Short mmCIF file of C-alpha atoms in Angstrom, two decimals:
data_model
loop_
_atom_site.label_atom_id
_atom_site.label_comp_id
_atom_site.label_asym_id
_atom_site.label_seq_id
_atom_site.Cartn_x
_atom_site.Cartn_y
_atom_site.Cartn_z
CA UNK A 289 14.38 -115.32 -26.93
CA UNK A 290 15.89 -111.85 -27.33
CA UNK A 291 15.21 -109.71 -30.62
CA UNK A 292 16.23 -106.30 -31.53
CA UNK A 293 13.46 -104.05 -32.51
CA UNK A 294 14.73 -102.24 -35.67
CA UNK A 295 13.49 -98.48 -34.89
CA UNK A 296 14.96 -95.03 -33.07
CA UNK A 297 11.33 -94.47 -32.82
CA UNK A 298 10.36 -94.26 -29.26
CA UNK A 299 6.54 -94.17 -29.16
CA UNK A 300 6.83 -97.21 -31.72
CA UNK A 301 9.63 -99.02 -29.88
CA UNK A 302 7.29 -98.66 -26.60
CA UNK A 303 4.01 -99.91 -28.55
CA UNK A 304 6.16 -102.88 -29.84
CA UNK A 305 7.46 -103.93 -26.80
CA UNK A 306 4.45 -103.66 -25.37
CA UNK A 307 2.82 -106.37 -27.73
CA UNK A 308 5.70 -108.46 -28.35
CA UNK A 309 6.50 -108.53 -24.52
CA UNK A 310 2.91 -110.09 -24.54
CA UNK A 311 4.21 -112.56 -26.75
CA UNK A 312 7.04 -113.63 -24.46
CA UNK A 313 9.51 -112.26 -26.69
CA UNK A 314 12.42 -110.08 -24.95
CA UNK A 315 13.07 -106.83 -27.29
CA UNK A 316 16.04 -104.74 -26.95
CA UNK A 317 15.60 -100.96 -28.95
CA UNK A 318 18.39 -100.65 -32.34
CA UNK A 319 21.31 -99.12 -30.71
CA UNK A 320 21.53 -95.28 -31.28
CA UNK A 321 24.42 -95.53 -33.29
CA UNK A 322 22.79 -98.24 -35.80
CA UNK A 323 23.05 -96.94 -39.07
CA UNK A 324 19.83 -96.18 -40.66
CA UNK A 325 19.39 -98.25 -43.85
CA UNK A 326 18.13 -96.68 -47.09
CA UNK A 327 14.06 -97.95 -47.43
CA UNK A 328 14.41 -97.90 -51.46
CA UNK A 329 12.02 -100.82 -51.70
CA UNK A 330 8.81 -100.40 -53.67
CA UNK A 331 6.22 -101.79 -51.31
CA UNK A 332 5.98 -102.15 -46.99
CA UNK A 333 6.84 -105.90 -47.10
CA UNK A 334 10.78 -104.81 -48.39
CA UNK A 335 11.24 -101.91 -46.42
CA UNK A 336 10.44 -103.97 -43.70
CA UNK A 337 13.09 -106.61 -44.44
CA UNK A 338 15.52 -104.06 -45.13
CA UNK A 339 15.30 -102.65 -41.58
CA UNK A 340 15.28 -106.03 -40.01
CA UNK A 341 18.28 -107.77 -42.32
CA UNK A 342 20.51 -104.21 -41.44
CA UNK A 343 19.71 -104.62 -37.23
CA UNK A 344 20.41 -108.27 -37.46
CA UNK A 345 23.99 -107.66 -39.36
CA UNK A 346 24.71 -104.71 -36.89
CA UNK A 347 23.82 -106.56 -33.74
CA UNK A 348 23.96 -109.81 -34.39
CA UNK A 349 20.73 -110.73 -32.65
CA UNK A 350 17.90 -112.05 -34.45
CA UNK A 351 15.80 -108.97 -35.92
CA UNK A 352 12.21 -107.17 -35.94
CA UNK A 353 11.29 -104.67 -38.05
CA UNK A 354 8.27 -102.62 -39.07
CA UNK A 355 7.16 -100.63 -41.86
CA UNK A 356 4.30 -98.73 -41.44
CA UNK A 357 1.88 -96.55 -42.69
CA UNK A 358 -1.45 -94.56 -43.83
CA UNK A 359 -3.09 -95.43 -47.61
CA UNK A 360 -5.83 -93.06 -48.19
CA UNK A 361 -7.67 -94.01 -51.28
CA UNK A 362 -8.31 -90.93 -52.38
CA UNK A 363 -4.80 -90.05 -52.90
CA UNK A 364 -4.02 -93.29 -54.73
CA UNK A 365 -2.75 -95.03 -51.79
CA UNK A 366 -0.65 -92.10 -50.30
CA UNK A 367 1.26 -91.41 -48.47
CA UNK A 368 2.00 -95.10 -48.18
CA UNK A 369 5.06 -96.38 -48.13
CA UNK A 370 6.34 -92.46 -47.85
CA UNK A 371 4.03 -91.72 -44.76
CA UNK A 372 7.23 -91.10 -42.30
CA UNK A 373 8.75 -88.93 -45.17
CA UNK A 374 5.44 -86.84 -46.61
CA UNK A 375 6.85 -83.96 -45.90
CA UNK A 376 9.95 -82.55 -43.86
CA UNK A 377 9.21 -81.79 -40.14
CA UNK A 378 7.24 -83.53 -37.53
CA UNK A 379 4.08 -85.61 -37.23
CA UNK A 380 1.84 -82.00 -36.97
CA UNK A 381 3.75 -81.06 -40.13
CA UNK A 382 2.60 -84.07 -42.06
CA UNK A 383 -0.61 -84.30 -40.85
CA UNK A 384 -1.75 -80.30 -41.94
CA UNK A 385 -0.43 -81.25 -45.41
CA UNK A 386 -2.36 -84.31 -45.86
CA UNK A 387 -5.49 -82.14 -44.29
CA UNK A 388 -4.21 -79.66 -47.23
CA UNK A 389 -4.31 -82.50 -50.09
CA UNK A 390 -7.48 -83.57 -48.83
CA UNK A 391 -9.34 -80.27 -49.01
CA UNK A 392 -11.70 -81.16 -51.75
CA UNK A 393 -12.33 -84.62 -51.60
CA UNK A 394 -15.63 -86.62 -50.05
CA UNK A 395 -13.97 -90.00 -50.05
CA UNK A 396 -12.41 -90.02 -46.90
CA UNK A 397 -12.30 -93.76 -46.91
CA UNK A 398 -8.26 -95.23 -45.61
CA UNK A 399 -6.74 -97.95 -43.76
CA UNK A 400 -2.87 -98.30 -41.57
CA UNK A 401 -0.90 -100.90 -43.26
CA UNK A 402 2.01 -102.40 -41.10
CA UNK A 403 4.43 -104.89 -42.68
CA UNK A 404 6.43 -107.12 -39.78
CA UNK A 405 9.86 -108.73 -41.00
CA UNK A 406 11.15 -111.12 -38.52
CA UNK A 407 15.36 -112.23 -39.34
CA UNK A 408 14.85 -115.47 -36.73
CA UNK A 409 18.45 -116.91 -35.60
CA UNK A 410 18.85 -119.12 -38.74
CA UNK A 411 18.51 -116.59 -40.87
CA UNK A 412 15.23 -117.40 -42.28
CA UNK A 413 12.96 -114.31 -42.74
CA UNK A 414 9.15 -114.47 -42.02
CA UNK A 415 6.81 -111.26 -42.96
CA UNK A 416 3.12 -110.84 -42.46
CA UNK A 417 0.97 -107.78 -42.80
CA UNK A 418 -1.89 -106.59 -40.56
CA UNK A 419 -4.49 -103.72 -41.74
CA UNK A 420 -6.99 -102.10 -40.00
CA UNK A 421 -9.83 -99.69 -41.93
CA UNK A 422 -10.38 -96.50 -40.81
CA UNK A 423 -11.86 -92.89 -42.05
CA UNK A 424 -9.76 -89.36 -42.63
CA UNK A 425 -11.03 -86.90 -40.64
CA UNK A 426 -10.91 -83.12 -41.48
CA UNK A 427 -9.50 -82.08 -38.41
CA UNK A 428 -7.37 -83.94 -35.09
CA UNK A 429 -8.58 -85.71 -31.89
CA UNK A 430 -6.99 -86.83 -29.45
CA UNK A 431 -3.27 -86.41 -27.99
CA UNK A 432 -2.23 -90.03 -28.03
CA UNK A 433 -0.30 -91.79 -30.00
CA UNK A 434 1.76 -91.06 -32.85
CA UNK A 435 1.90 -90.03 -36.84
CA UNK A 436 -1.37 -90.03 -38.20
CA UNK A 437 -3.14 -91.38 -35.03
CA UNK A 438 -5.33 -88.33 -34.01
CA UNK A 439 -6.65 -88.05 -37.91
CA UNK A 440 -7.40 -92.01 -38.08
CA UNK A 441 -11.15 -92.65 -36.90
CA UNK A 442 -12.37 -96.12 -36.52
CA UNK A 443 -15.84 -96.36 -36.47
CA UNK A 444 -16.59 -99.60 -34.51
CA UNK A 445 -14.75 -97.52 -31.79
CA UNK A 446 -16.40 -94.10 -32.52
CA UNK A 447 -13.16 -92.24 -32.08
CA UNK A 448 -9.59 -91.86 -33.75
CA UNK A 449 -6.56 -93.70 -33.03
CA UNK A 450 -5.22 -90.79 -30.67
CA UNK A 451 -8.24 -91.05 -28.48
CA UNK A 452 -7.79 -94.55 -27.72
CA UNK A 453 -6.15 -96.25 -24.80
CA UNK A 454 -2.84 -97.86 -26.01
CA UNK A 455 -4.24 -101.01 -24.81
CA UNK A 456 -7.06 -100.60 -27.01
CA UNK A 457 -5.06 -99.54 -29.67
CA UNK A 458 -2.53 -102.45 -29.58
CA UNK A 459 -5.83 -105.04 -29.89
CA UNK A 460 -7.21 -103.95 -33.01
CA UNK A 461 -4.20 -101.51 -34.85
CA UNK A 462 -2.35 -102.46 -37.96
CA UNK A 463 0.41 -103.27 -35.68
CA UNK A 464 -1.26 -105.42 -33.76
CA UNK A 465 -2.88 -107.72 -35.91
CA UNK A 466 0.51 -108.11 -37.99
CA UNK A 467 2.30 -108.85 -34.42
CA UNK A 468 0.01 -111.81 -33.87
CA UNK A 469 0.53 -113.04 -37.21
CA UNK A 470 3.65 -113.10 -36.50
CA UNK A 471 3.29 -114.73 -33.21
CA UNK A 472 1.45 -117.49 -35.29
CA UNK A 473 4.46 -117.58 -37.32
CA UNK A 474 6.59 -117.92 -35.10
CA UNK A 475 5.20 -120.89 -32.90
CA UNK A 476 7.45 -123.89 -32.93
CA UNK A 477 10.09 -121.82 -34.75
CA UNK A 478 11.93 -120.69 -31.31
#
């Protein structure tokens, strides 16, 4: 079955086909010329279904989106929901002020949230969540992957997100663990 990944994100739109292809699902990217929909809802779980219930009306195929990102305890959960739109600029950008509103505090404790909202060909909507724990660090490493990845260290792995192989990644990320939910979901529904 063919969905439409609900993102002009490339790096995510590659790490989701990635999975989902492991699923057996076909994605297609959001056309360019999608409009993006206004995420005004209060937690991941409705931003999610926002994105999805906007790709399925402008497509017409049955929909996936994500909504993603980085609660640091700390900072009462942020960014959060906001972690895309912390600050204006690029992922760099957002990561030196989060390193900035950091500066002074020991509890460096955080985890990736990822809410999955699935618009299947009836219309029903499914949504899981996946979470993976993780510490801030003070200071990036690693060039791979995306957002918040090179501050993200997971300690069972020793490293950050951006050191680790996107295999790797996909198998115990946020992401990941929501996508299999959702493949769980989804058995016997297609």
């Amino acid at each position: 079955m063919k969905f439409v990944l609900a993102s002009h994100n490339k790096k995510k739109i590659a790490e989701m086909a990635a999975i989902l292809g492991a699923l057996g699902v076909e994605v297609v990217p959001l056309p360019e010329d999608a409009p993006e929909p206004a995420e005004d809802g209060a937690t991941f779980e409705e931003n999610a279904r926002i994105k999805a219930v906007s790709a399925a009306g402008f497509t017409g195929l049955p929909a996936i989106a994500d909504d993603s990102g980085l609660c640091v305890d700390a900072l009462g959960g942020a960014p959060g929901i906001y972690s895309a739109r912390y600050c204006e600029g690029a992922d760099r950008a957002r990561n030196d002020l989060l390193l900035r509103n950091m500066e002074d505090q020991d509890d460096r404790s955080c985890r990736f949230v990822c809410a999955i909202a699935c618009i299947l060909p009836d219309g029903e909507t499914l949504t899981v969540r996946g979470e993976c724990e993780g510490e801030l660090l003070r200071e990036s490493h690693g060039a791979g992957g995306f957002g918040y990845d090179p501050l993200f260290y997971v300690p069972a792995c020793g490293c950050t997100f951006g050191e680790l192989p996107p295999e790797t990644k996909n198998e115990i990320s946020h992401r990941g663990r929501a996508l299999r939910k959702l493949k769980e979901a989804l058995q016997g529904r297609l």
